Every structure is written in C-alpha cells, then in structure tokens.
Short mmCIF file of C-alpha atoms and ligand atoms in Angstrom, two decimals:
data_model
loop_
_atom_site.label_atom_id
_atom_site.label_comp_id
_atom_site.label_asym_id
_atom_site.label_seq_id
_atom_site.Cartn_x
_atom_site.Cartn_y
_atom_site.Cartn_z
CA MET A 871 -148.81 99.36 -39.39
CA ARG A 872 -146.21 96.66 -39.72
CA ILE A 873 -146.01 94.12 -36.86
CA PHE A 874 -142.80 92.14 -36.28
CA LYS A 875 -142.41 89.30 -33.86
CA GLU A 876 -139.03 88.13 -35.24
CA ILE A 877 -135.57 89.86 -35.55
CA ARG A 878 -134.78 88.90 -39.18
CA PRO A 879 -137.71 90.73 -40.87
CA LEU A 880 -137.40 93.59 -38.49
CA ARG A 881 -133.79 94.10 -39.48
CA ASP A 882 -134.69 93.89 -43.17
CA PHE A 883 -137.38 96.50 -42.64
CA VAL A 884 -134.91 98.77 -40.79
CA ALA A 885 -132.23 98.36 -43.43
CA ASP A 886 -134.68 99.18 -46.23
CA LYS A 887 -135.84 102.37 -44.43
CA ARG A 888 -132.22 103.33 -43.76
CA ARG A 889 -131.37 102.97 -47.45
CA GLN A 890 -134.25 105.30 -48.21
CA GLY A 891 -132.75 107.86 -45.77
CA LYS A 892 -135.70 107.81 -43.43
CA ARG A 893 -135.36 109.28 -39.95
CA LEU A 894 -136.41 106.69 -37.39
CA GLY A 895 -137.81 107.31 -33.91
CA LEU A 896 -137.94 104.42 -31.33
CA VAL A 897 -140.37 104.24 -28.40
CA PRO A 898 -139.45 101.25 -26.25
CA THR A 899 -142.27 100.06 -23.88
CA MET A 900 -143.40 97.01 -21.92
CA GLY A 901 -146.94 97.27 -23.28
CA ALA A 902 -150.10 97.77 -21.35
CA LEU A 903 -150.13 101.15 -23.02
CA HIS A 904 -151.60 104.37 -21.62
CA ARG A 905 -151.48 108.05 -22.62
CA GLY A 906 -147.95 108.37 -21.13
CA HIS A 907 -146.66 105.99 -23.72
CA LEU A 908 -148.64 107.52 -26.47
CA SER A 909 -147.18 110.97 -25.66
CA LEU A 910 -143.76 109.45 -26.49
CA LEU A 911 -145.15 108.15 -29.76
CA GLU A 912 -146.56 111.65 -30.61
CA ALA A 913 -143.21 113.22 -29.92
CA SER A 914 -141.54 110.72 -32.19
CA LYS A 915 -144.06 111.13 -34.99
CA ALA A 916 -143.55 114.89 -34.89
CA GLU A 917 -139.74 114.62 -35.26
CA ASN A 918 -139.21 111.55 -37.52
CA ASP A 919 -140.27 110.06 -40.83
CA LEU A 920 -141.03 106.70 -39.19
CA THR A 921 -141.89 105.70 -35.71
CA LEU A 922 -141.25 102.15 -34.27
CA CYS A 923 -142.72 101.11 -30.97
CA THR A 924 -141.46 98.01 -29.10
CA LEU A 925 -143.74 95.97 -26.84
CA PHE A 926 -141.55 93.66 -24.78
CA VAL A 927 -141.87 92.75 -21.06
CA ASN A 928 -138.16 92.25 -20.54
CA PRO A 929 -137.89 89.34 -18.07
CA ILE A 930 -134.27 89.99 -17.07
CA GLN A 931 -135.08 93.38 -15.55
CA PHE A 932 -137.52 91.86 -13.01
CA ASN A 933 -135.81 91.02 -9.72
CA ASN A 934 -139.13 89.83 -8.32
CA PRO A 935 -140.82 86.85 -10.12
CA ASP A 936 -144.29 87.79 -8.85
CA ASP A 937 -143.87 91.25 -10.30
CA LEU A 938 -143.11 89.70 -13.67
CA ALA A 939 -145.95 87.21 -13.51
CA ASN A 940 -148.47 90.02 -12.46
CA TYR A 941 -147.19 92.61 -15.01
CA PRO A 942 -150.32 93.64 -17.05
CA ALA A 943 -150.60 92.43 -20.65
CA THR A 944 -153.14 93.94 -23.07
CA PRO A 945 -151.58 93.01 -26.44
CA GLU A 946 -154.61 93.41 -28.67
CA LYS A 947 -155.56 96.71 -27.05
CA ASP A 948 -151.99 97.94 -27.49
CA LEU A 949 -151.85 97.19 -31.16
CA GLU A 950 -155.18 98.93 -31.68
CA ALA A 951 -154.03 102.01 -29.74
CA LEU A 952 -150.80 102.11 -31.74
CA ARG A 953 -152.67 101.74 -35.01
CA GLN A 954 -155.01 104.59 -34.07
CA ALA A 955 -152.15 106.78 -32.99
CA GLY A 956 -150.46 106.33 -36.39
CA CYS A 957 -147.49 104.18 -35.37
CA ASP A 958 -145.62 102.85 -38.38
CA ALA A 959 -144.10 99.58 -37.03
CA VAL A 960 -144.17 97.49 -33.94
CA PHE A 961 -141.71 95.03 -32.67
CA ALA A 962 -143.32 92.65 -30.15
CA PRO A 963 -141.03 89.68 -29.74
CA PRO A 964 -141.61 86.74 -27.52
CA ALA A 965 -138.91 86.41 -24.79
CA ILE A 966 -137.27 83.46 -26.65
CA GLU A 967 -136.62 85.69 -29.71
CA MET A 968 -134.75 88.28 -27.57
CA TYR A 969 -132.99 85.68 -25.35
CA PRO A 970 -132.60 82.33 -27.13
CA THR A 971 -130.08 81.59 -24.44
CA GLU A 972 -129.67 83.32 -21.07
CA PRO A 973 -127.57 86.47 -21.66
CA ARG A 974 -124.19 86.32 -20.00
CA ILE A 975 -123.46 89.98 -20.30
CA SER A 976 -124.27 92.39 -17.41
CA PHE A 977 -123.78 96.06 -16.70
CA ASP A 978 -122.61 97.96 -13.58
CA PHE A 979 -123.26 101.62 -13.62
CA GLY A 980 -121.56 102.26 -10.26
CA ALA A 981 -123.13 105.03 -8.17
CA LEU A 982 -125.83 105.61 -10.80
CA SER A 983 -127.32 102.15 -10.32
CA SER A 984 -126.59 101.52 -6.59
CA VAL A 985 -129.04 104.18 -5.40
CA LEU A 986 -132.87 104.60 -5.47
CA GLU A 987 -134.40 101.85 -7.65
CA GLY A 988 -131.05 100.11 -7.91
CA ALA A 989 -130.88 99.70 -4.17
CA PHE A 990 -134.34 98.16 -4.03
CA ARG A 991 -134.25 96.18 -7.31
CA PRO A 992 -130.86 94.43 -7.65
CA GLY A 993 -129.89 93.64 -11.23
CA HIS A 994 -132.86 95.76 -12.56
CA PHE A 995 -130.79 98.38 -14.42
CA SER A 996 -128.36 95.76 -15.84
CA GLY A 997 -131.41 93.98 -17.31
CA VAL A 998 -132.79 97.25 -18.69
CA ALA A 999 -129.34 98.08 -20.26
CA VAL A 1000 -129.12 94.70 -21.88
CA ALA A 1001 -132.55 94.90 -23.52
CA VAL A 1002 -132.13 98.62 -24.57
CA SER A 1003 -128.78 97.81 -26.06
CA LYS A 1004 -130.32 94.95 -28.08
CA LEU A 1005 -133.21 97.16 -29.19
CA PHE A 1006 -130.82 99.99 -30.22
CA HIS A 1007 -128.80 97.44 -32.36
CA LEU A 1008 -131.85 95.93 -33.83
CA THR A 1009 -133.70 99.15 -34.74
CA GLU A 1010 -130.87 101.62 -35.29
CA PRO A 1011 -132.94 104.65 -34.37
CA ASP A 1012 -131.94 108.23 -34.90
CA THR A 1013 -133.79 109.27 -31.67
CA ALA A 1014 -135.21 107.20 -28.85
CA TYR A 1015 -137.92 108.46 -26.48
CA PHE A 1016 -138.23 107.84 -22.75
CA GLY A 1017 -140.36 109.25 -19.99
CA GLN A 1018 -139.27 111.37 -17.05
CA LYS A 1019 -141.37 109.11 -14.76
CA ASP A 1020 -138.54 106.61 -14.91
CA TYR A 1021 -135.90 109.19 -14.50
CA GLN A 1022 -133.13 106.98 -13.11
CA GLN A 1023 -133.68 104.66 -16.06
CA PHE A 1024 -133.24 107.63 -18.37
CA CYS A 1025 -129.94 108.54 -16.65
CA ILE A 1026 -128.74 104.89 -16.99
CA ILE A 1027 -129.57 104.80 -20.71
CA ARG A 1028 -127.87 108.14 -21.19
CA GLN A 1029 -124.74 106.73 -19.58
CA LEU A 1030 -124.99 103.60 -21.72
CA VAL A 1031 -125.23 105.63 -24.94
CA HIS A 1032 -122.32 107.75 -23.82
CA ASP A 1033 -120.06 104.87 -22.69
CA LEU A 1034 -120.80 102.58 -25.74
CA ASN A 1035 -121.05 105.34 -28.41
CA PHE A 1036 -124.54 104.36 -29.63
CA PRO A 1037 -125.32 106.77 -32.46
CA VAL A 1038 -128.66 107.54 -30.84
CA ARG A 1039 -130.17 110.93 -29.66
CA LEU A 1040 -132.17 110.54 -26.45
CA LYS A 1041 -135.23 112.51 -25.47
CA CYS A 1042 -136.74 112.61 -21.92
CA MET A 1043 -140.36 113.55 -22.13
CA PRO A 1044 -142.61 114.94 -19.31
CA THR A 1045 -144.63 112.67 -17.07
CA ILE A 1046 -148.32 112.42 -18.17
CA ARG A 1047 -150.61 112.35 -15.16
CA GLU A 1048 -154.26 111.52 -14.40
CA SER A 1049 -156.51 114.47 -13.51
CA ASP A 1050 -155.79 114.07 -9.86
CA GLY A 1051 -152.04 114.04 -10.51
CA LEU A 1052 -151.24 110.31 -10.20
CA ALA A 1053 -148.55 109.49 -12.73
CA MET A 1054 -149.88 107.19 -15.50
CA SER A 1055 -148.40 103.77 -15.15
CA SER A 1056 -149.27 100.27 -16.50
CA ARG A 1057 -149.20 99.16 -12.93
CA ASN A 1058 -152.15 101.51 -12.00
CA MET A 1059 -154.62 99.07 -13.53
CA ARG A 1060 -153.80 96.60 -10.80
CA LEU A 1061 -154.97 98.97 -8.05
CA THR A 1062 -158.44 98.39 -6.50
CA PRO A 1063 -160.69 101.49 -6.40
CA GLU A 1064 -159.70 102.16 -2.84
CA GLN A 1065 -156.02 101.71 -3.55
CA ARG A 1066 -156.39 103.95 -6.53
CA LYS A 1067 -157.50 106.76 -4.25
CA SER A 1068 -154.63 106.13 -1.84
CA ALA A 1069 -152.17 106.24 -4.74
CA THR A 1070 -152.96 109.92 -5.22
CA GLY A 1071 -151.06 110.41 -1.99
CA ILE A 1072 -147.77 109.87 -3.83
CA ILE A 1073 -148.11 113.04 -5.89
CA THR A 1074 -149.66 114.91 -3.02
CA LEU A 1075 -146.60 114.02 -0.91
CA LEU A 1076 -144.23 115.17 -3.62
CA ARG A 1077 -146.07 118.46 -4.03
CA GLU A 1078 -146.09 119.11 -0.30
CA ALA A 1079 -142.39 118.30 -0.11
CA GLN A 1080 -141.71 120.64 -2.98
CA GLN A 1081 -143.69 123.41 -1.35
CA ARG A 1082 -141.90 123.06 1.98
CA LEU A 1083 -138.46 123.03 0.36
CA VAL A 1084 -139.36 126.14 -1.64
CA ASN A 1085 -140.48 127.74 1.65
CA GLY A 1086 -136.99 126.98 3.09
CA ASP A 1087 -137.83 123.97 5.32
CA ARG A 1088 -134.81 121.65 5.75
CA TRP A 1089 -134.86 118.49 3.70
CA PRO A 1090 -134.08 115.89 6.53
CA VAL A 1091 -137.05 117.27 8.47
CA VAL A 1092 -139.41 117.26 5.40
CA GLN A 1093 -138.24 113.79 4.46
CA MET A 1094 -138.99 112.37 7.92
CA GLU A 1095 -142.22 114.12 8.58
CA LEU A 1096 -143.83 113.46 5.20
CA SER A 1097 -142.75 109.78 5.13
CA LYS A 1098 -144.50 109.28 8.43
CA LYS A 1099 -147.51 111.37 7.52
CA TYR A 1100 -148.31 109.63 4.18
CA GLN A 1101 -147.57 106.22 5.53
CA ALA A 1102 -150.15 106.80 8.14
CA MET A 1103 -152.66 108.78 6.06
CA SER A 1104 -152.59 106.98 2.73
CA GLY A 1105 -151.18 103.57 3.74
CA ILE A 1106 -148.34 104.05 1.33
CA SER A 1107 -145.47 101.75 2.29
CA ILE A 1108 -142.44 103.95 1.28
CA ASP A 1109 -139.30 102.29 -0.07
CA TYR A 1110 -137.58 105.62 -0.42
CA LEU A 1111 -138.26 109.34 -0.52
CA GLU A 1112 -135.03 111.07 -1.64
CA LEU A 1113 -133.81 114.36 -2.94
CA ALA A 1114 -131.12 114.07 -5.68
CA ASP A 1115 -129.04 116.25 -8.03
CA LEU A 1116 -130.79 115.58 -11.30
CA ARG A 1117 -127.55 115.86 -13.26
CA THR A 1118 -125.71 113.13 -11.36
CA LEU A 1119 -128.32 111.41 -9.21
CA GLU A 1120 -126.17 112.14 -6.21
CA ILE A 1121 -128.39 111.79 -3.11
CA LEU A 1122 -128.57 115.15 -1.32
CA THR A 1123 -128.83 115.64 2.46
CA GLU A 1124 -129.75 119.32 2.04
CA MET A 1125 -131.20 121.18 -0.94
CA ARG A 1126 -128.57 123.33 -2.70
CA GLU A 1127 -129.99 124.39 -6.01
CA PRO A 1128 -133.79 124.04 -6.55
CA ASP A 1129 -133.27 124.06 -10.41
CA HIS A 1130 -131.12 120.92 -10.12
CA SER A 1131 -132.91 119.13 -7.43
CA LEU A 1132 -135.35 116.26 -7.97
CA LEU A 1133 -137.59 114.62 -5.46
CA LEU A 1134 -137.94 110.86 -6.11
CA ILE A 1135 -140.27 108.38 -4.40
CA ALA A 1136 -141.10 104.64 -4.57
CA GLY A 1137 -143.67 102.92 -2.49
CA TYR A 1138 -146.23 100.19 -2.27
CA VAL A 1139 -149.95 100.76 -2.41
CA GLY A 1140 -151.21 97.34 -1.51
CA THR A 1141 -148.93 94.95 -3.51
CA VAL A 1142 -148.48 97.50 -6.32
CA ARG A 1143 -145.11 99.30 -6.34
CA LEU A 1144 -145.35 102.78 -7.89
CA ILE A 1145 -142.65 105.37 -8.49
CA ASP A 1146 -142.77 109.11 -9.26
CA ASN A 1147 -140.56 112.22 -9.21
CA LEU A 1148 -140.88 115.95 -9.23
CA LYS A 1149 -138.36 118.75 -9.95
CA VAL A 1150 -138.31 121.09 -6.94
CA SER A 1151 -138.49 124.09 -9.27
CA ASP A 1152 -141.23 122.49 -11.42
CA SER A 1153 -144.47 124.36 -11.46
CA ASP A 1154 -145.79 122.66 -14.59
CA LEU A 1155 -146.86 119.28 -13.41
CA SER A 1156 -147.97 118.14 -16.88
CA VAL A 1157 -151.44 117.18 -15.66
CA THR A 1158 -153.59 115.95 -18.50
CA PRO A 1159 -157.27 116.48 -17.86
P1 AMP B 2185 -142.81 101.05 -19.51
O1 AMP B 2185 -143.71 100.43 -20.55
O2 AMP B 2185 -143.44 101.33 -18.15
O3 AMP B 2185 -141.47 100.43 -19.40
O4 AMP B 2185 -142.56 102.54 -20.07
C1 AMP B 2185 -142.08 102.71 -21.32
C2 AMP B 2185 -141.64 104.13 -21.49
O5 AMP B 2185 -142.84 105.01 -21.28
C3 AMP B 2185 -140.52 104.57 -20.49
O6 AMP B 2185 -139.70 105.47 -21.18
C4 AMP B 2185 -141.37 105.29 -19.45
O7 AMP B 2185 -140.65 106.24 -18.78
C5 AMP B 2185 -142.44 105.93 -20.25
N1 AMP B 2185 -143.58 106.29 -19.47
C6 AMP B 2185 -144.20 105.48 -18.57
N2 AMP B 2185 -145.18 106.09 -17.92
C7 AMP B 2185 -145.16 107.37 -18.40
C8 AMP B 2185 -145.94 108.56 -18.11
N3 AMP B 2185 -146.91 108.57 -17.19
N4 AMP B 2185 -145.61 109.70 -18.81
C9 AMP B 2185 -144.63 109.74 -19.75
N5 AMP B 2185 -143.84 108.67 -20.06
C10 AMP B 2185 -144.13 107.50 -19.32
#
C-alpha cells in the first residue's frame, strides 16, 4: 500500500495510473476508521482497478474548535486496517500541505446548506466543499464513495459536482450499524459505556417515528412527542428532528410520499454530537451483526 503525505508524489502516482488507463475509486475520510468506512472501501475495490483512501481531518469544516481538538485520531490503526482491507493507496496530508495559506474561497449552497446540519454548523458545508474539491482535483477519481449517514453532505457534494462539472461519479452507500442499530461513527469512541447505551435511543427514536408515520400519524405530532420522550428517556439533547424530501432536502411539515421522505436527527449524548437518518419506506436498516 502506497502512503502519501505530500501532494507532488500523489499527483505523480495518479498521473501514472491514469496513463495506464486504470479506473480509480476514491474514499474520502477523516480517519478513526470503522466498518462503515471500510464498507465504502469494499464497494470501491469491487468496482475499480485501484482504490485510494484519504485520511484528513479537515480543520475548515469544524465550526467548533473543541470538536476539532477532540476529534479521535488513530493513524497507525487506520493504516493497518486499510492495509488489511486491501487499499492500494492512502493520502494522509498534514493540514499545512492542504492549506499552506488560509483558503479564501467559500461555497454557499443556498437552501441545501441553510437547513439541518447547516443551520447548526455555520460554514461546515463550505469547508467540506473546499476540501472535497481539492481532493477531487488531486486524485482525479472515476468514482467517489460516500455514506448515507451524512446524507446532507452527500447532497452538497452532488450539487458541487453538478455545478462545477467534476468528471466524478458519486455513490451513496448504506449506513453500517452496530448490532443494536447505532450508526457507526468515529465519534462513538468518545462515548462512556453509559452514554453508549443512551445513544441507541437515536435509532430507536427514528424507527418509532418511521412506524408512526407509516401508521398514518401526523408528522408534527410525532416530531413533538418523540423529541420530548427521548430527551427525557435517553437524555439525548436534540438539535433537530426533521422530515425532508430526500431529493431536494426540502423540510416537510407533513409527509407526502413515504418513498421520498427521510427522517433526519442530530443530538448530543453528553458532549458527543451524533447524527443519523432513516428513509420512511426503509425496512432494510443495514444492521451489521
Ligand atoms: P468521516 O470520516 O466521518 O468524515 O466519514 C467518511 C465517509 O464515511 C463519509 O462519506 C461518511 O458518510 C462515511 N461513513 C461514516 N460513517 C458511516 C457508516 N456508519 N456507514 C457508512 N458510511 C459511513
């Protein structure tokens, strides 16, 4: 497995593989890898000649300095996991390599970035779009793999690729979960054992909301009752619980089409902020035992 910390040799490597006509898959991550990340790697390996994974905690997408400082880092473990999973190349640059000077560019995705995560994390998606644009330029992938867990991020990147004509195909892969349903996340390792139990409330809430919507309960009632219930029961401090059209991310006040409706949640368990989402019509919850 080739490991690059600098842009120049990475570019040479990519140019060489391009000349050989290799199909390249890209898996961008912030490290502290888990099976969710590795599922993206597997998808890429199945569809490409070569898979490149990036490990980069992108400082400009953190609106909260404590969140950046506390973001888990397990670089040696990550490299070992990638090696074992058969990753071909890794780009793990220090921040100074990606941003030798503070970037002046920023992105505004309008309604797509002013709701949900965008409303609670100002500047977050602009920072994501800057980093992903750079990674696309530097690695020139045929296909890039992202997870449904960060669904709004996927929508933002899809818009970025559309608006700027990046010649990249995007894949949104299912959320990989722990056996009790909790979505795998690098942030989960910061939970105490007790908080880890409470965190299961996030998927339990989403499933209960899903069930009630399918049964015909009205969304505003479900939204209010479940927010209160799980705040009290699991101690989850909810930033938002919303229903959105998964094609446009328009926030819905009533459910119209179950096939196109997505439940999205963000909340704190202790000081750890977790997010998750569930399609109303989804019966396959992609639980991995
Ligand atoms: P992160 O390192 O958290 O920025 O995530 C890197 C990529 O992995 C993003 O495309 C995420 O959506 C994806 N990802 C994170 N958690 C999961 C999960 N549990 N299942 C599938 N993909 C995930």
